[in-house]
């Protein structure tokens, strides 16, 4: 299987990311591992907050249901007692003086402020627990509930209204009085409002809670906190808009005191009154901010410790890297001195040789030096194949860069492969410049390479194809350059090299095994 990528000929490359220093890299590594942990911990804290908030909302709803049961129980007790009063013989026989004694005994259990009235269908008051003089009393207030009591023949429960006798805001429980199966009177009880206020205060779970009792029209008649400031006021807009949409619900609201609440309400089927309660959102979100603050503090400390160790480690590594660079520089210096010495020896040795022979040797030595320079830049960690061949072909590209096209994938080379391949490419290009496609004005060269993956070990195939050069004839005798190419490929690269002298141009194919670490 062959894998070939697009052209990588000398063209504007992709923008490279800036190279960071070692301390910066280690700092990014520490930050990259610590910050996600901090974000994850904050996410867990937020998830726990959502769970706690849901639990709190559910607890609020359970509490308002419990309060509604207590309220209904109290109202049912009032209603039952009134129904017993309605059955007394003194009332059914219009014996109001004797009924007064019974009525006052009923009112004693509720303390001061309670009021019993008896009225007919038209609202005329026939009996009042407040006075025996009923002749001068005004008609009943809230005639609508009187008419409803006569019409339904069942107990009724009023909303908050202004009483006709005391001109105060009251709630009433109305029961019908029967005679021979017909309703003859309306027995009305106005309980002290303080009863409901005490009920709210007893049922309040703790001091942070806001609890309200509202009539069927959404008017507050008992509340904690600030009962006196909110009595008789309509529910807050956020609660009022929701409380008539469903019998009960949990919601976020703003109280009459301007406090954001996680609240719930439920409406009594008996009276139509509503019990609403809520806890401040701040009491729920405070643990979230506390957990986030603690998490951020611990994460910040860990990040600071990590960065400190990273800087110290970077300093230690930098010292080792400095020593390594010093050794590399010393090695480069010695190799360059060796190459210079070889060049001096060659000059003396080839003094009597032809200029062409000296140029060949110096060219090969120059190719070796160029490969060494490239490896020096990469700290002898290897280099890219494209960089190696570009360096070697640089003298041939000066006169016409478009005449040599390079195509192939990115192939990292070990130092050993880089040196040997640079020598091979130099020999091929030199021959092309002297006898082949690069020796005239029209010739071109295609240099292609690919990675062969059809064997257990990856191999590189490099193909040099000449086009448009002088007519090609196979040489009678193989020269030193051809033998250098073949022997280098076989002995040093563990591969093979073939040179085909085709009529249209020379084709040289080099196959070598890639090092395992590459």
Coordinates of C-alpha atoms in Angstrom, one line a residue:
X1 CA 0.0 0.0 0.0
X2 CA 1.4 3.4 -1.0
X3 CA 0.5 6.6 0.7
X4 CA 1.2 9.9 -1.2
X5 CA 0.3 13.4 -0.2
X6 CA 0.1 16.6 -2.2
X7 CA 2.9 18.6 -3.4
X8 CA 5.3 20.1 -0.9
X9 CA 7.5 22.0 -3.4
X10 CA 9.0 25.2 -2.3
X11 CA 6.0 27.4 -1.7
X12 CA 4.7 29.5 1.1
X13 CA 4.2 27.2 4.0
X14 CA 1.5 27.2 6.7
X15 CA 2.0 29.7 9.5
X16 CA 3.9 28.1 12.3
X17 CA 2.9 28.4 15.9
X18 CA 5.3 30.4 18.0
X19 CA 7.8 28.2 19.9
X20 CA 7.4 28.7 23.7
X21 CA 10.2 28.5 26.1
X22 CA 10.5 25.5 28.4
X23 CA 9.2 27.3 31.5
X24 CA 6.2 28.5 29.5
X25 CA 5.6 25.0 28.3
X26 CA 5.7 23.5 31.7
X27 CA 3.5 26.3 33.1
X28 CA 1.0 25.6 30.4
X29 CA 1.2 21.9 31.2
X30 CA 0.5 22.5 34.9
X31 CA -2.3 25.0 34.0
X32 CA -3.7 22.6 31.5
X33 CA -4.0 19.8 34.1
X34 CA -5.1 22.0 37.1
X35 CA -7.6 24.3 35.5
X36 CA -9.8 21.5 34.2
X37 CA -9.9 20.0 37.7
X38 CA -10.9 23.4 39.1
X39 CA -13.6 23.8 36.4
X40 CA -14.8 20.3 37.2
X41 CA -15.0 20.9 40.9
X42 CA -16.9 24.2 40.3
X43 CA -19.3 22.2 38.0
X44 CA -19.8 19.7 40.8
X45 CA -20.5 22.5 43.2
X46 CA -23.1 24.0 40.8
X47 CA -24.7 20.6 40.3
X48 CA -25.0 20.2 44.1
X49 CA -26.5 23.7 44.3
X50 CA -29.1 22.7 41.7
X51 CA -29.9 19.5 43.7
X52 CA -30.1 21.4 47.0
X53 CA -32.3 24.0 45.4
X54 CA -34.7 21.3 44.0
X55 CA -34.8 19.7 47.5
X56 CA -35.5 23.1 49.1
X57 CA -38.3 23.8 46.7
X58 CA -39.8 20.4 47.3
X59 CA -39.5 21.0 51.1
X60 CA -41.3 24.3 50.7
X61 CA -44.1 22.7 48.8
X62 CA -44.4 20.0 51.4
X63 CA -44.6 22.6 54.2
X64 CA -47.3 24.7 52.5
X65 CA -49.3 21.5 52.1
X66 CA -48.9 20.8 55.8
X67 CA -49.9 24.4 56.7
X68 CA -53.0 24.1 54.5
X69 CA -54.0 21.0 56.3
X70 CA -53.6 22.8 59.7
X71 CA -55.6 25.8 58.4
X72 CA -58.4 23.6 57.0
X73 CA -58.5 21.7 60.2
X74 CA -58.9 24.9 62.2
X75 CA -61.6 26.2 59.8
X76 CA -63.4 22.9 59.9
X77 CA -63.4 23.0 63.7
X78 CA -65.0 26.5 63.5
X79 CA -67.5 25.3 61.0
X80 CA -68.5 22.3 63.0
X81 CA -69.0 24.4 66.1
X82 CA -71.2 26.9 64.2
X83 CA -73.2 24.0 62.8
X84 CA -73.8 22.8 66.3
X85 CA -74.9 26.3 67.4
X86 CA -77.3 26.4 64.4
X87 CA -79.1 23.3 65.7
X88 CA -79.8 24.7 69.2
X89 CA -83.5 25.0 70.1
X90 CA -83.2 28.6 71.3
X91 CA -82.0 29.7 67.9
X92 CA -84.5 27.7 65.9
X93 CA -87.3 29.0 68.2
X94 CA -86.0 32.6 67.9
X95 CA -85.1 32.7 71.6
X96 CA -82.2 35.1 71.1
X97 CA -81.8 36.1 74.8
X98 CA -81.2 32.4 75.7
X99 CA -79.0 32.0 72.6
X100 CA -76.8 34.8 73.7
X101 CA -75.6 32.8 76.7
X102 CA -74.7 29.9 74.4
X103 CA -73.0 32.2 71.8
X104 CA -70.8 33.9 74.5
X105 CA -69.7 30.5 75.7
X106 CA -68.7 29.7 72.1
X107 CA -66.8 33.0 71.7
X108 CA -64.8 32.5 74.9
X109 CA -62.7 29.7 73.3
X110 CA -61.4 32.2 70.7
X111 CA -60.6 35.1 73.0
X112 CA -61.4 38.7 72.3
X113 CA -62.2 40.1 68.9
X114 CA -64.6 37.3 67.8
X115 CA -68.1 38.3 66.7
X116 CA -71.3 36.3 66.1
X117 CA -74.1 37.6 63.9
X118 CA -77.5 36.3 62.8
X119 CA -79.1 37.9 59.8
X120 CA -82.0 37.1 57.5
X121 CA -81.9 36.7 53.7
X122 CA -81.9 40.5 53.2
X123 CA -78.9 41.1 55.5
X124 CA -80.9 42.5 58.4
X125 CA -79.0 41.7 61.6
X126 CA -81.3 39.9 64.1
X127 CA -78.6 39.1 66.6
X128 CA -75.2 40.4 67.5
X129 CA -72.8 39.1 70.2
X130 CA -71.5 42.7 70.5
X131 CA -74.8 44.3 71.6
X132 CA -78.3 43.5 72.6
X133 CA -79.7 46.5 70.8
X134 CA -80.2 45.3 67.3
X135 CA -82.7 47.8 66.3
X136 CA -80.1 50.5 65.4
X137 CA -77.6 48.1 63.8
X138 CA -76.8 48.7 60.1
X139 CA -77.4 45.9 57.5
X140 CA -74.8 43.2 57.1
X141 CA -71.7 43.9 55.1
X142 CA -70.8 41.6 52.2
X143 CA -74.4 40.7 51.3
X144 CA -73.1 38.5 48.5
X145 CA -71.9 35.8 50.9
X146 CA -75.3 35.9 52.8
X147 CA -77.1 35.3 49.5
X148 CA -74.7 32.5 48.6
X149 CA -75.3 30.8 52.0
X150 CA -79.1 30.9 51.5
X151 CA -78.7 29.7 47.9
X152 CA -76.3 26.8 48.5
X153 CA -77.6 25.8 51.9
X154 CA -73.9 25.1 52.8
X155 CA -71.2 26.8 54.8
X156 CA -69.4 29.6 53.1
X157 CA -66.1 31.4 53.7
X158 CA -65.5 35.0 52.9
X159 CA -62.6 37.0 51.5
X160 CA -61.2 39.9 53.5
X161 CA -63.8 42.7 53.7
X162 CA -64.7 45.7 55.9
X163 CA -67.2 44.7 58.6
X164 CA -70.4 46.9 58.9
X165 CA -70.3 47.0 62.8
X166 CA -66.7 47.6 63.7
X167 CA -65.4 48.9 60.3
X168 CA -62.4 46.6 60.5
X169 CA -61.1 44.1 57.9
X170 CA -62.6 40.7 58.8
X171 CA -63.0 37.2 57.5
X172 CA -66.2 35.3 58.2
X173 CA -67.5 31.7 58.3
X174 CA -71.1 31.5 57.4
X175 CA -73.4 28.5 58.1
X176 CA -77.1 28.2 57.3
X177 CA -79.8 27.8 60.1
X178 CA -82.5 25.4 59.0
X179 CA -86.2 25.1 60.1
X180 CA -88.3 22.5 58.5
X181 CA -85.6 21.9 55.8
X182 CA -85.5 25.6 54.8
X183 CA -82.8 28.1 55.5
X184 CA -84.2 30.8 57.8
X185 CA -81.1 32.5 59.0
X186 CA -77.4 33.1 58.2
X187 CA -75.2 32.4 61.3
X188 CA -72.0 34.4 60.8
X189 CA -68.8 34.1 62.8
X190 CA -66.0 36.5 62.4
X191 CA -63.0 35.0 64.1
X192 CA -60.2 37.2 65.5
X193 CA -57.6 37.7 62.8
X194 CA -54.9 37.0 65.4
X195 CA -55.9 33.3 65.3
X196 CA -54.6 33.0 61.7
X197 CA -51.5 35.1 62.6
X198 CA -50.7 32.8 65.4
X199 CA -51.2 29.8 63.2
X200 CA -48.7 31.2 60.7
X201 CA -46.1 31.9 63.3
X202 CA -46.4 28.4 64.8
X203 CA -46.1 26.7 61.4
X204 CA -43.2 28.8 60.3
X205 CA -40.2 26.4 60.0
X206 CA -37.5 29.0 60.9
X207 CA -36.8 32.7 60.9
X208 CA -35.7 32.8 57.2
X209 CA -39.0 31.7 55.9
X210 CA -41.7 34.0 54.6
X211 CA -45.2 32.5 55.1
X212 CA -48.5 34.1 54.0
X213 CA -52.2 33.3 54.1
X214 CA -54.2 34.9 51.3
X215 CA -57.9 34.9 50.6
X216 CA -59.5 33.8 47.4
X217 CA -58.8 37.2 45.8
X218 CA -55.1 37.1 46.7
X219 CA -55.2 39.5 49.7
X220 CA -52.9 38.9 52.6
X221 CA -54.7 38.4 56.0
X222 CA -51.8 36.8 57.9
X223 CA -48.1 36.8 57.3
X224 CA -44.6 36.6 58.7
X225 CA -42.5 38.6 58.7
X226 CA -43.9 42.2 58.8
X227 CA -47.6 41.2 59.4
X228 CA -48.8 44.8 60.1
X229 CA -47.1 46.3 57.0
X230 CA -48.5 43.7 54.6
X231 CA -52.0 43.0 56.1
X232 CA -54.7 43.8 53.5
X233 CA -52.3 44.1 50.7
X234 CA -52.5 42.1 47.5
X235 CA -49.9 39.4 46.9
X236 CA -46.7 40.3 45.2
X237 CA -47.0 40.5 41.4
X238 CA -44.8 37.4 40.8
X239 CA -47.0 35.3 43.1
X240 CA -50.3 36.9 42.1
X241 CA -49.8 36.2 38.4
X242 CA -49.2 32.5 39.1
X243 CA -51.5 31.6 42.0
X244 CA -54.7 31.5 39.9
X245 CA -53.2 29.3 37.1
X246 CA -53.0 26.1 39.2
X247 CA -54.2 24.8 42.6
X248 CA -50.6 24.5 43.7
X249 CA -47.1 25.1 42.3
X250 CA -43.5 25.8 43.1
X251 CA -41.9 28.9 41.6
X252 CA -39.4 31.7 42.0
X253 CA -41.0 34.9 43.3
X254 CA -40.2 38.3 44.8
X255 CA -41.8 38.9 48.2
X256 CA -43.6 42.1 49.3
X257 CA -40.4 42.9 51.1
X258 CA -38.5 42.8 47.8
X259 CA -36.7 39.5 48.6
X260 CA -36.1 36.8 46.0
X261 CA -37.7 33.6 47.2
X262 CA -37.8 30.0 46.2
X263 CA -41.4 29.6 47.0
X264 CA -44.5 27.4 46.7
X265 CA -48.3 27.8 47.2
X266 CA -51.3 25.6 47.6
X267 CA -55.0 26.5 47.6
X268 CA -57.5 25.1 50.0
X269 CA -60.5 23.4 48.3
X270 CA -62.5 24.0 51.5
X271 CA -62.2 27.8 51.8
X272 CA -60.5 28.9 48.5
X273 CA -57.8 30.5 50.6
X274 CA -54.1 30.1 49.7
X275 CA -51.1 29.2 51.8
X276 CA -47.8 30.5 50.3
X277 CA -44.3 30.2 51.7
X278 CA -40.7 30.7 50.5
X279 CA -37.1 30.7 51.5
X280 CA -34.6 33.4 50.4
X281 CA -32.6 32.5 47.3
X282 CA -29.6 34.0 49.0
X283 CA -29.7 31.2 51.7
X284 CA -29.6 28.6 48.9
X285 CA -27.0 30.3 46.7
X286 CA -24.7 31.2 49.7
X287 CA -23.3 27.6 50.0
X288 CA -22.7 27.6 46.2
X289 CA -20.5 30.7 46.4
X290 CA -18.8 29.3 49.5
X291 CA -18.0 26.1 47.7
X292 CA -16.8 27.9 44.6
X293 CA -14.6 30.2 46.8
X294 CA -13.1 27.2 48.6
X295 CA -12.6 25.3 45.4
X296 CA -11.0 28.3 43.7
X297 CA -8.8 28.9 46.7
X298 CA -7.6 25.3 46.9
X299 CA -7.2 25.2 43.1
X300 CA -5.3 28.5 43.1
X301 CA -2.9 27.2 45.8
X302 CA -2.4 23.9 43.9
X303 CA -1.8 25.9 40.7
X304 CA 0.7 28.2 42.4
X305 CA 2.5 25.2 43.9
X306 CA 2.5 23.5 40.5
X307 CA 3.8 26.6 38.7
X308 CA 6.5 26.9 41.3
X309 CA 7.7 23.3 40.8
X310 CA 7.4 23.8 37.0
X311 CA 9.7 26.9 37.1
X312 CA 12.2 25.1 39.3
X313 CA 12.1 22.0 37.0
X314 CA 12.4 24.2 34.0
X315 CA 15.5 25.8 35.5
X316 CA 17.1 22.4 36.2
X317 CA 16.3 21.2 32.7
X318 CA 17.5 24.5 31.2
X319 CA 20.9 23.9 32.9
X320 CA 21.1 20.4 31.4
X321 CA 20.0 21.8 28.1
X322 CA 22.7 24.4 28.3
X323 CA 25.3 21.8 28.9
X324 CA 23.9 19.7 26.1
X325 CA 24.0 22.7 23.7
X326 CA 27.6 23.4 24.8
X327 CA 28.5 19.8 23.9
X328 CA 26.7 20.0 20.6
X329 CA 28.5 23.3 19.8
X330 CA 31.8 21.7 20.7
X331 CA 31.0 18.7 18.5
X332 CA 30.0 21.0 15.6
X333 CA 33.2 23.0 16.0
X334 CA 35.3 19.8 15.9
X335 CA 33.4 18.4 12.9
X336 CA 33.9 21.7 11.0
X337 CA 37.5 21.7 11.8
X338 CA 37.8 18.2 10.5
X339 CA 36.0 19.1 7.3
X340 CA 38.3 22.1 6.9
X341 CA 41.3 19.9 7.4
X342 CA 39.9 17.4 4.9
X343 CA 39.5 20.2 2.4
X344 CA 43.0 21.4 3.0
X345 CA 44.4 17.8 2.5
X346 CA 42.3 17.4 -0.6
X347 CA 43.7 20.6 -2.1
X348 CA 47.2 19.3 -1.5
X349 CA 46.4 15.8 -2.7
X350 CA 44.6 16.9 -5.8
X351 CA 47.2 19.6 -6.7
X352 CA 48.2 17.7 -9.8
X353 CA 44.6 16.5 -10.6
X354 CA 42.3 18.2 -13.0
X355 CA 40.0 21.0 -12.0
X356 CA 36.9 18.8 -12.7
X357 CA 38.2 16.1 -10.2
X358 CA 38.8 18.8 -7.5
X359 CA 35.3 20.2 -8.1
X360 CA 33.7 16.8 -7.7
X361 CA 35.4 16.1 -4.4
X362 CA 34.8 19.6 -3.1
X363 CA 31.1 19.3 -4.1
X364 CA 30.7 16.1 -2.2
X365 CA 32.4 17.5 0.8
X366 CA 30.1 20.6 0.5
X367 CA 27.0 18.4 0.5
X368 CA 28.3 16.6 3.6
X369 CA 28.9 20.0 5.2
X370 CA 25.4 21.2 4.3
X371 CA 23.8 18.1 5.8
X372 CA 25.9 18.7 8.9
X373 CA 24.8 22.4 9.1
X374 CA 21.2 21.3 8.9
X375 CA 21.6 18.7 11.6
X376 CA 23.4 21.3 13.8
X377 CA 20.4 23.6 13.6
X378 CA 18.1 20.8 14.7
X379 CA 20.5 19.8 17.6
X380 CA 21.2 16.5 15.8
X381 CA 17.7 15.4 16.5
X382 CA 17.1 14.6 12.8
X383 CA 15.4 16.7 10.1
X384 CA 12.7 16.7 7.5
X385 CA 13.4 15.1 4.1
X386 CA 12.2 18.2 2.3
X387 CA 14.6 20.4 4.2
X388 CA 17.5 18.0 3.4
X389 CA 16.9 17.9 -0.3
X390 CA 16.2 21.7 -0.5
X391 CA 19.5 22.4 1.2
X392 CA 21.4 20.1 -1.2
X393 CA 19.6 21.5 -4.3
X394 CA 19.9 25.1 -3.3
X395 CA 22.8 25.9 -5.8
X396 CA 20.8 24.3 -8.6
X397 CA 17.6 26.3 -7.7
X398 CA 19.3 29.7 -8.0
X399 CA 19.1 29.9 -11.8
X400 CA 15.6 28.5 -12.1
X401 CA 13.6 27.4 -9.0
X402 CA 10.7 26.3 -11.2
X403 CA 12.8 23.7 -13.0
X404 CA 12.9 21.4 -10.0
X405 CA 9.5 20.3 -8.6
X406 CA 9.4 18.4 -5.3
X407 CA 6.4 16.4 -4.3
X408 CA 5.9 14.1 -1.3
X409 CA 4.7 13.8 2.3
X410 CA 6.5 15.0 5.4
X411 CA 9.2 12.4 6.3
X412 CA 11.3 12.9 9.4
X413 CA 14.9 11.5 9.0
X414 CA 17.4 10.4 11.5
X415 CA 20.8 12.1 11.4
X416 CA 22.3 9.0 9.7
X417 CA 19.7 9.0 6.9
X418 CA 19.9 12.8 6.5
X419 CA 23.7 12.6 5.8
X420 CA 23.6 9.7 3.4
X421 CA 20.6 10.9 1.4
X422 CA 22.1 14.4 1.1
X423 CA 25.2 12.8 -0.5
X424 CA 23.1 10.7 -2.9
X425 CA 20.9 13.7 -4.0
X426 CA 24.0 15.8 -4.5
X427 CA 25.5 13.1 -6.8
X428 CA 22.3 12.9 -8.8
X429 CA 21.9 16.6 -9.1
X430 CA 25.5 17.1 -10.1
X431 CA 25.2 14.6 -12.9
X432 CA 22.0 16.3 -14.1
X433 CA 23.8 19.7 -14.1
X434 CA 26.7 18.4 -16.1
X435 CA 25.0 16.0 -18.6
X436 CA 21.3 15.8 -17.9
X437 CA 18.1 18.0 -17.7
X438 CA 19.8 20.8 -15.7
X439 CA 22.6 21.2 -18.3
X440 CA 20.4 23.1 -20.8
X441 CA 17.8 25.9 -20.6
X442 CA 14.7 23.7 -21.1
X443 CA 15.2 20.7 -18.9
X444 CA 13.1 20.0 -15.8
X445 CA 13.4 17.6 -12.9
X446 CA 10.6 15.9 -10.8
X447 CA 11.7 14.7 -7.4
X448 CA 8.9 12.6 -5.8
X449 CA 9.0 10.5 -2.7
X450 CA 6.5 8.4 -0.8
X451 CA 6.3 6.1 2.2
X452 CA 5.9 2.4 1.4
X453 CA 3.8 0.6 4.0
X454 CA 3.4 -2.8 2.3
X455 CA 6.2 -4.3 4.4
X456 CA 6.6 -4.8 8.2
X457 CA 9.1 -1.9 8.3
X458 CA 8.3 1.4 6.7
X459 CA 10.4 2.2 3.7
X460 CA 11.0 5.4 1.8
X461 CA 11.0 5.5 -2.1
X462 CA 12.6 8.6 -3.7
X463 CA 12.3 9.0 -7.5
X464 CA 14.4 11.5 -9.5
X465 CA 12.9 12.0 -13.0
X466 CA 14.6 14.2 -15.7
X467 CA 12.6 15.7 -18.6
X468 CA 13.6 17.9 -21.5
X469 CA 17.3 17.4 -21.2
X470 CA 19.8 16.4 -24.0
X471 CA 19.3 13.0 -25.6
X472 CA 20.4 10.2 -23.2
X473 CA 22.7 7.4 -24.0
X474 CA 23.7 4.7 -21.5
X475 CA 27.4 5.1 -20.5
X476 CA 29.8 2.4 -21.5
X477 CA 31.5 2.4 -18.2
X478 CA 29.8 3.3 -14.8
X479 CA 31.4 6.2 -13.1
X480 CA 32.3 6.8 -9.4
X481 CA 29.1 8.8 -8.8
X482 CA 26.8 5.9 -9.9
X483 CA 28.8 3.5 -7.7
X484 CA 28.6 5.9 -4.8
X485 CA 24.8 6.1 -5.1
X486 CA 24.3 2.4 -5.3
X487 CA 26.8 1.4 -2.5
X488 CA 25.5 4.1 -0.2
X489 CA 21.9 3.0 -0.7
X490 CA 22.9 -0.7 -0.1
X491 CA 25.5 -0.5 2.6
X492 CA 24.4 2.5 4.6
X493 CA 20.7 2.7 4.1
X494 CA 19.8 -1.0 3.9
X495 CA 18.0 -0.4 0.6
X496 CA 18.8 -0.2 -3.1
X497 CA 19.3 2.4 -5.8
X498 CA 18.8 2.1 -9.5
X499 CA 19.7 4.5 -12.3
X500 CA 17.8 4.0 -15.6
X501 CA 19.1 5.9 -18.7
X502 CA 15.8 6.3 -20.6
X503 CA 15.8 8.2 -23.9
X504 CA 13.6 10.9 -22.5
X505 CA 15.8 11.4 -19.4
X506 CA 17.5 9.7 -16.5
X507 CA 15.3 8.1 -13.8
X508 CA 17.0 7.4 -10.5
X509 CA 15.1 5.4 -7.8
X510 CA 16.3 5.1 -4.2
X511 CA 14.6 2.9 -1.7
X512 CA 15.7 2.8 1.9
X513 CA 14.3 1.6 5.3
X514 CA 13.3 4.3 7.8
X515 CA 14.7 4.2 11.2
X516 CA 12.3 2.8 13.9
X517 CA 12.5 6.0 16.0
X518 CA 11.3 8.0 13.0

